[in-house]
Amino acid sequence: MKNSKIREILATVAPTVATALGGPLAGVATRAIAAKVLGREDASFEEVEAAITGASGADLVRLKELEYEFKAQMQEADIKLEQIAAEDRNSARQRQVQMKDWTPSVLGLAIIIGFFGVLAYIFRFGLPAEGSEVLLIMVGALGTMTSQVGNFFFGSSSGSKSKDAVIADLKGAQD
């Protein structure tokens, strides 16, 4: 998005779409603008650019409508991704129960013991003169895995984050 006038128009009328145009969803955003303003998805970027810079009042209203639709689609996609992740975690837990598989428990325990073992070593003996970078990378990786083990066995906090966001939105709507 080279044209500063386009950026200015979209940032004012449809900021979510403007952000998408500047990132990995640029193609999706361009097609959405083309469909909404020009009535066809296959318009080139140059045609979309010309439509935005020469937008009428009705076109600006359509861009604002697109903003709301685009935002809703992004939220829906985020919800679907979280639902898929939750179903994946649940199926892994169900598999473990049905097969009486000890592998996840043993692996989880090994990861947690490894994480706290490496931390204890660092606190007791300090970082070695050589290879400390590798040890710190290992601590970071083990810390991430420890978090994943906790999410697997006890659930993640993403549902709680979503709940907090919904409550904040409702509270904001009441104010």
PDB file of N, CA and C in Angstrom, residues 36-99:
ATOM      1  N   LYS A  36     -16.944  -5.420  -2.347  1.00  0.00           N
ATOM      2  CA  LYS A  36     -17.872  -4.490  -1.697  1.00  0.00           C
ATOM      3  C   LYS A  36     -18.047  -3.203  -2.501  1.00  0.00           C
ATOM      4  N   VAL A  37     -16.958  -2.649  -2.988  1.00  0.00           N
ATOM      5  CA  VAL A  37     -17.020  -1.352  -3.656  1.00  0.00           C
ATOM      6  C   VAL A  37     -17.254  -1.491  -5.165  1.00  0.00           C
ATOM      7  N   LEU A  38     -16.573  -2.453  -5.794  1.00  0.00           N
ATOM      8  CA  LEU A  38     -16.669  -2.599  -7.246  1.00  0.00           C
ATOM      9  C   LEU A  38     -17.660  -3.681  -7.677  1.00  0.00           C
ATOM     10  N   GLY A  39     -18.090  -4.502  -6.718  1.00  0.00           N
ATOM     11  CA  GLY A  39     -19.057  -5.547  -7.047  1.00  0.00           C
ATOM     12  C   GLY A  39     -18.454  -6.794  -7.659  1.00  0.00           C
ATOM     13  N   ARG A  40     -17.119  -6.906  -7.635  1.00  0.00           N
ATOM     14  CA  ARG A  40     -16.477  -8.119  -8.159  1.00  0.00           C
ATOM     15  C   ARG A  40     -15.139  -8.322  -7.449  1.00  0.00           C
ATOM     16  N   GLU A  41     -14.852  -9.565  -7.114  1.00  0.00           N
ATOM     17  CA  GLU A  41     -13.634  -9.886  -6.364  1.00  0.00           C
ATOM     18  C   GLU A  41     -12.374  -9.889  -7.208  1.00  0.00           C
ATOM     19  N   ASP A  42     -12.494 -10.068  -8.518  1.00  0.00           N
ATOM     20  CA  ASP A  42     -11.320 -10.245  -9.361  1.00  0.00           C
ATOM     21  C   ASP A  42     -10.671  -8.941  -9.828  1.00  0.00           C
ATOM     22  N   ALA A  43     -11.061  -7.818  -9.252  1.00  0.00           N
ATOM     23  CA  ALA A  43     -10.473  -6.536  -9.642  1.00  0.00           C
ATOM     24  C   ALA A  43      -9.002  -6.492  -9.232  1.00  0.00           C
ATOM     25  N   SER A  44      -8.197  -5.793 -10.014  1.00  0.00           N
ATOM     26  CA  SER A  44      -6.775  -5.653  -9.698  1.00  0.00           C
ATOM     27  C   SER A  44      -6.597  -4.651  -8.552  1.00  0.00           C
ATOM     28  N   PHE A  45      -5.397  -4.651  -7.991  1.00  0.00           N
ATOM     29  CA  PHE A  45      -5.111  -3.705  -6.908  1.00  0.00           C
ATOM     30  C   PHE A  45      -5.229  -2.272  -7.414  1.00  0.00           C
ATOM     31  N   GLU A  46      -4.825  -2.050  -8.645  1.00  0.00           N
ATOM     32  CA  GLU A  46      -4.894  -0.706  -9.225  1.00  0.00           C
ATOM     33  C   GLU A  46      -6.350  -0.238  -9.326  1.00  0.00           C
ATOM     34  N   GLU A  47      -7.245  -1.149  -9.692  1.00  0.00           N
ATOM     35  CA  GLU A  47      -8.673  -0.808  -9.770  1.00  0.00           C
ATOM     36  C   GLU A  47      -9.226  -0.500  -8.373  1.00  0.00           C
ATOM     37  N   VAL A  48      -8.811  -1.277  -7.396  1.00  0.00           N
ATOM     38  CA  VAL A  48      -9.243  -1.039  -6.016  1.00  0.00           C
ATOM     39  C   VAL A  48      -8.703   0.295  -5.536  1.00  0.00           C
ATOM     40  N   GLU A  49      -7.449   0.567  -5.859  1.00  0.00           N
ATOM     41  CA  GLU A  49      -6.809   1.829  -5.489  1.00  0.00           C
ATOM     42  C   GLU A  49      -7.584   3.016  -6.074  1.00  0.00           C
ATOM     43  N   ALA A  50      -7.941   2.915  -7.347  1.00  0.00           N
ATOM     44  CA  ALA A  50      -8.694   3.991  -7.999  1.00  0.00           C
ATOM     45  C   ALA A  50     -10.075   4.144  -7.383  1.00  0.00           C
ATOM     46  N   ALA A  51     -10.703   3.028  -7.014  1.00  0.00           N
ATOM     47  CA  ALA A  51     -12.030   3.082  -6.402  1.00  0.00           C
ATOM     48  C   ALA A  51     -11.982   3.750  -5.033  1.00  0.00           C
ATOM     49  N   ILE A  52     -10.922   3.506  -4.288  1.00  0.00           N
ATOM     50  CA  ILE A  52     -10.808   4.102  -2.944  1.00  0.00           C
ATOM     51  C   ILE A  52     -10.503   5.595  -3.049  1.00  0.00           C
ATOM     52  N   THR A  53      -9.568   5.948  -3.902  1.00  0.00           N
ATOM     53  CA  THR A  53      -9.207   7.374  -4.006  1.00  0.00           C
ATOM     54  C   THR A  53     -10.345   8.206  -4.583  1.00  0.00           C
ATOM     55  N   GLY A  54     -11.187   7.606  -5.405  1.00  0.00           N
ATOM     56  CA  GLY A  54     -12.322   8.336  -5.976  1.00  0.00           C
ATOM     57  C   GLY A  54     -13.645   7.941  -5.338  1.00  0.00           C
ATOM     58  N   ALA A  55     -13.584   7.486  -4.089  1.00  0.00           N
ATOM     59  CA  ALA A  55     -14.779   6.956  -3.422  1.00  0.00           C
ATOM     60  C   ALA A  55     -15.839   8.038  -3.221  1.00  0.00           C
ATOM     61  N   SER A  56     -17.068   7.665  -3.523  1.00  0.00           N
ATOM     62  CA  SER A  56     -18.214   8.546  -3.260  1.00  0.00           C
ATOM     63  C   SER A  56     -18.667   8.318  -1.818  1.00  0.00           C
ATOM     64  N   GLY A  57     -19.648   9.077  -1.393  1.00  0.00           N
ATOM     65  CA  GLY A  57     -20.207   8.882  -0.055  1.00  0.00           C
ATOM     66  C   GLY A  57     -20.761   7.483   0.126  1.00  0.00           C
ATOM     67  N   ALA A  58     -21.431   6.988  -0.900  1.00  0.00           N
ATOM     68  CA  ALA A  58     -21.993   5.627  -0.848  1.00  0.00           C
ATOM     69  C   ALA A  58     -20.882   4.585  -0.757  1.00  0.00           C
ATOM     70  N   ASP A  59     -19.761   4.825  -1.458  1.00  0.00           N
ATOM     71  CA  ASP A  59     -18.627   3.910  -1.395  1.00  0.00           C
ATOM     72  C   ASP A  59     -18.026   3.884   0.011  1.00  0.00           C
ATOM     73  N   LEU A  60     -17.949   5.059   0.640  1.00  0.00           N
ATOM     74  CA  LEU A  60     -17.415   5.135   2.002  1.00  0.00           C
ATOM     75  C   LEU A  60     -18.321   4.390   2.982  1.00  0.00           C
ATOM     76  N   VAL A  61     -19.621   4.476   2.760  1.00  0.00           N
ATOM     77  CA  VAL A  61     -20.564   3.717   3.603  1.00  0.00           C
ATOM     78  C   VAL A  61     -20.322   2.225   3.402  1.00  0.00           C
ATOM     79  N   ARG A  62     -20.110   1.795   2.160  1.00  0.00           N
ATOM     80  CA  ARG A  62     -19.843   0.378   1.876  1.00  0.00           C
ATOM     81  C   ARG A  62     -18.526  -0.058   2.533  1.00  0.00           C
ATOM     82  N   LEU A  63     -17.522   0.818   2.516  1.00  0.00           N
ATOM     83  CA  LEU A  63     -16.256   0.492   3.180  1.00  0.00           C
ATOM     84  C   LEU A  63     -16.449   0.343   4.688  1.00  0.00           C
ATOM     85  N   LYS A  64     -17.284   1.191   5.275  1.00  0.00           N
ATOM     86  CA  LYS A  64     -17.565   1.094   6.708  1.00  0.00           C
ATOM     87  C   LYS A  64     -18.290  -0.217   7.010  1.00  0.00           C
ATOM     88  N   GLU A  65     -19.234  -0.600   6.148  1.00  0.00           N
ATOM     89  CA  GLU A  65     -19.924  -1.886   6.306  1.00  0.00           C
ATOM     90  C   GLU A  65     -18.911  -3.033   6.212  1.00  0.00           C
ATOM     91  N   LEU A  66     -17.989  -2.902   5.252  1.00  0.00           N
ATOM     92  CA  LEU A  66     -16.953  -3.918   5.094  1.00  0.00           C
ATOM     93  C   LEU A  66     -16.112  -4.039   6.361  1.00  0.00           C
ATOM     94  N   GLU A  67     -15.830  -2.903   6.980  1.00  0.00           N
ATOM     95  CA  GLU A  67     -15.053  -2.905   8.225  1.00  0.00           C
ATOM     96  C   GLU A  67     -15.730  -3.786   9.271  1.00  0.00           C
ATOM     97  N   TYR A  68     -17.028  -3.602   9.471  1.00  0.00           N
ATOM     98  CA  TYR A  68     -17.757  -4.397  10.461  1.00  0.00           C
ATOM     99  C   TYR A  68     -17.792  -5.870  10.070  1.00  0.00           C
ATOM    100  N   GLU A  69     -18.020  -6.145   8.795  1.00  0.00           N
ATOM    101  CA  GLU A  69     -18.053  -7.532   8.319  1.00  0.00           C
ATOM    102  C   GLU A  69     -16.687  -8.194   8.474  1.00  0.00           C
ATOM    103  N   PHE A  70     -15.640  -7.466   8.104  1.00  0.00           N
ATOM    104  CA  PHE A  70     -14.281  -8.003   8.165  1.00  0.00           C
ATOM    105  C   PHE A  70     -13.895  -8.294   9.611  1.00  0.00           C
ATOM    106  N   LYS A  71     -14.221  -7.378  10.503  1.00  0.00           N
ATOM    107  CA  LYS A  71     -13.929  -7.568  11.922  1.00  0.00           C
ATOM    108  C   LYS A  71     -14.649  -8.807  12.457  1.00  0.00           C
ATOM    109  N   ALA A  72     -15.917  -8.953  12.086  1.00  0.00           N
ATOM    110  CA  ALA A  72     -16.700 -10.116  12.529  1.00  0.00           C
ATOM    111  C   ALA A  72     -16.105 -11.406  11.986  1.00  0.00           C
ATOM    112  N   GLN A  73     -15.660 -11.400  10.731  1.00  0.00           N
ATOM    113  CA  GLN A  73     -15.054 -12.595  10.147  1.00  0.00           C
ATOM    114  C   GLN A  73     -13.753 -12.950  10.853  1.00  0.00           C
ATOM    115  N   MET A  74     -12.952 -11.945  11.204  1.00  0.00           N
ATOM    116  CA  MET A  74     -11.700 -12.204  11.913  1.00  0.00           C
ATOM    117  C   MET A  74     -11.971 -12.782  13.302  1.00  0.00           C
ATOM    118  N   GLN A  75     -12.987 -12.251  13.999  1.00  0.00           N
ATOM    119  CA  GLN A  75     -13.342 -12.776  15.311  1.00  0.00           C
ATOM    120  C   GLN A  75     -13.868 -14.198  15.198  1.00  0.00           C
ATOM    121  N   GLU A  76     -14.685 -14.455  14.188  1.00  0.00           N
ATOM    122  CA  GLU A  76     -15.219 -15.794  13.974  1.00  0.00           C
ATOM    123  C   GLU A  76     -14.094 -16.778  13.677  1.00  0.00           C
ATOM    124  N   ALA A  77     -13.130 -16.363  12.862  1.00  0.00           N
ATOM    125  CA  ALA A  77     -11.993 -17.227  12.541  1.00  0.00           C
ATOM    126  C   ALA A  77     -11.188 -17.525  13.795  1.00  0.00           C
ATOM    127  N   ASP A  78     -10.993 -16.513  14.646  1.00  0.00           N
ATOM    128  CA  ASP A  78     -10.261 -16.693  15.887  1.00  0.00           C
ATOM    129  C   ASP A  78     -10.995 -17.669  16.797  1.00  0.00           C
ATOM    130  N   ILE A  79     -12.313 -17.530  16.880  1.00  0.00           N
ATOM    131  CA  ILE A  79     -13.119 -18.433  17.706  1.00  0.00           C
ATOM    132  C   ILE A  79     -13.022 -19.847  17.165  1.00  0.00           C
ATOM    133  N   LYS A  80     -13.105 -20.005  15.847  1.00  0.00           N
ATOM    134  CA  LYS A  80     -13.017 -21.339  15.254  1.00  0.00           C
ATOM    135  C   LYS A  80     -11.645 -21.958  15.510  1.00  0.00           C
ATOM    136  N   LEU A  81     -10.575 -21.160  15.415  1.00  0.00           N
ATOM    137  CA  LEU A  81      -9.240 -21.682  15.678  1.00  0.00           C
ATOM    138  C   LEU A  81      -9.111 -22.143  17.121  1.00  0.00           C
ATOM    139  N   GLU A  82      -9.668 -21.389  18.064  1.00  0.00           N
ATOM    140  CA  GLU A  82      -9.626 -21.784  19.465  1.00  0.00           C
ATOM    141  C   GLU A  82     -10.447 -23.048  19.690  1.00  0.00           C
ATOM    142  N   GLN A  83     -11.588 -23.151  19.020  1.00  0.00           N
ATOM    143  CA  GLN A  83     -12.431 -24.338  19.139  1.00  0.00           C
ATOM    144  C   GLN A  83     -11.686 -25.571  18.614  1.00  0.00           C
ATOM    145  N   ILE A  84     -11.001 -25.432  17.488  1.00  0.00           N
ATOM    146  CA  ILE A  84     -10.220 -26.536  16.930  1.00  0.00           C
ATOM    147  C   ILE A  84      -9.120 -26.950  17.906  1.00  0.00           C
ATOM    148  N   ALA A  85      -8.434 -25.968  18.487  1.00  0.00           N
ATOM    149  CA  ALA A  85      -7.363 -26.267  19.442  1.00  0.00           C
ATOM    150  C   ALA A  85      -7.916 -26.979  20.678  1.00  0.00           C
ATOM    151  N   ALA A  86      -9.073 -26.528  21.165  1.00  0.00           N
ATOM    152  CA  ALA A  86      -9.688 -27.164  22.337  1.00  0.00           C
ATOM    153  C   ALA A  86     -10.102 -28.598  22.017  1.00  0.00           C
ATOM    154  N   GLU A  87     -10.667 -28.822  20.841  1.00  0.00           N
ATOM    155  CA  GLU A  87     -11.063 -30.176  20.440  1.00  0.00           C
ATOM    156  C   GLU A  87      -9.835 -31.075  20.304  1.00  0.00           C
ATOM    157  N   ASP A  88      -8.737 -30.510  19.811  1.00  0.00           N
ATOM    158  CA  ASP A  88      -7.506 -31.276  19.667  1.00  0.00           C
ATOM    159  C   ASP A  88      -6.981 -31.710  21.036  1.00  0.00           C
ATOM    160  N   ARG A  89      -6.961 -30.764  21.987  1.00  0.00           N
ATOM    161  CA  ARG A  89      -6.507 -31.113  23.339  1.00  0.00           C
ATOM    162  C   ARG A  89      -7.419 -32.173  23.956  1.00  0.00           C
ATOM    163  N   ASN A  90      -8.729 -32.000  23.764  1.00  0.00           N
ATOM    164  CA  ASN A  90      -9.682 -32.948  24.335  1.00  0.00           C
ATOM    165  C   ASN A  90      -9.511 -34.340  23.737  1.00  0.00           C
ATOM    166  N   SER A  91      -9.299 -34.411  22.415  1.00  0.00           N
ATOM    167  CA  SER A  91      -9.135 -35.729  21.795  1.00  0.00           C
ATOM    168  C   SER A  91      -7.856 -36.404  22.293  1.00  0.00           C
ATOM    169  N   ALA A  92      -6.809 -35.639  22.538  1.00  0.00           N
ATOM    170  CA  ALA A  92      -5.573 -36.213  23.067  1.00  0.00           C
ATOM    171  C   ALA A  92      -5.799 -36.745  24.483  1.00  0.00           C
ATOM    172  N   ARG A  93      -6.539 -36.002  25.279  1.00  0.00           N
ATOM    173  CA  ARG A  93      -6.847 -36.467  26.641  1.00  0.00           C
ATOM    174  C   ARG A  93      -7.716 -37.729  26.604  1.00  0.00           C
ATOM    175  N   GLN A  94      -8.722 -37.729  25.717  1.00  0.00           N
ATOM    176  CA  GLN A  94      -9.599 -38.891  25.602  1.00  0.00           C
ATOM    177  C   GLN A  94      -8.824 -40.131  25.146  1.00  0.00           C
ATOM    178  N   ARG A  95      -7.905 -39.926  24.216  1.00  0.00           N
ATOM    179  CA  ARG A  95      -7.076 -41.038  23.751  1.00  0.00           C
ATOM    180  C   ARG A  95      -6.286 -41.632  24.902  1.00  0.00           C
ATOM    181  N   GLN A  96      -5.709 -40.747  25.710  1.00  0.00           N
ATOM    182  CA  GLN A  96      -4.906 -41.209  26.839  1.00  0.00           C
ATOM    183  C   GLN A  96      -5.759 -42.033  27.803  1.00  0.00           C
ATOM    184  N   VAL A  97      -6.977 -41.592  28.080  1.00  0.00           N
ATOM    185  CA  VAL A  97      -7.869 -42.307  28.997  1.00  0.00           C
ATOM    186  C   VAL A  97      -8.283 -43.655  28.400  1.00  0.00           C
ATOM    187  N   GLN A  98      -8.702 -43.665  27.152  1.00  0.00           N
ATOM    188  CA  GLN A  98      -9.202 -44.888  26.525  1.00  0.00           C
ATOM    189  C   GLN A  98      -8.117 -45.951  26.367  1.00  0.00           C
ATOM    190  N   MET A  99      -6.924 -45.536  26.041  1.00  0.00           N
ATOM    191  CA  MET A  99      -5.854 -46.501  25.799  1.00  0.00           C
ATOM    192  C   MET A  99      -5.043 -46.792  27.055  1.00  0.00           C
TER     193      MET A  99
END
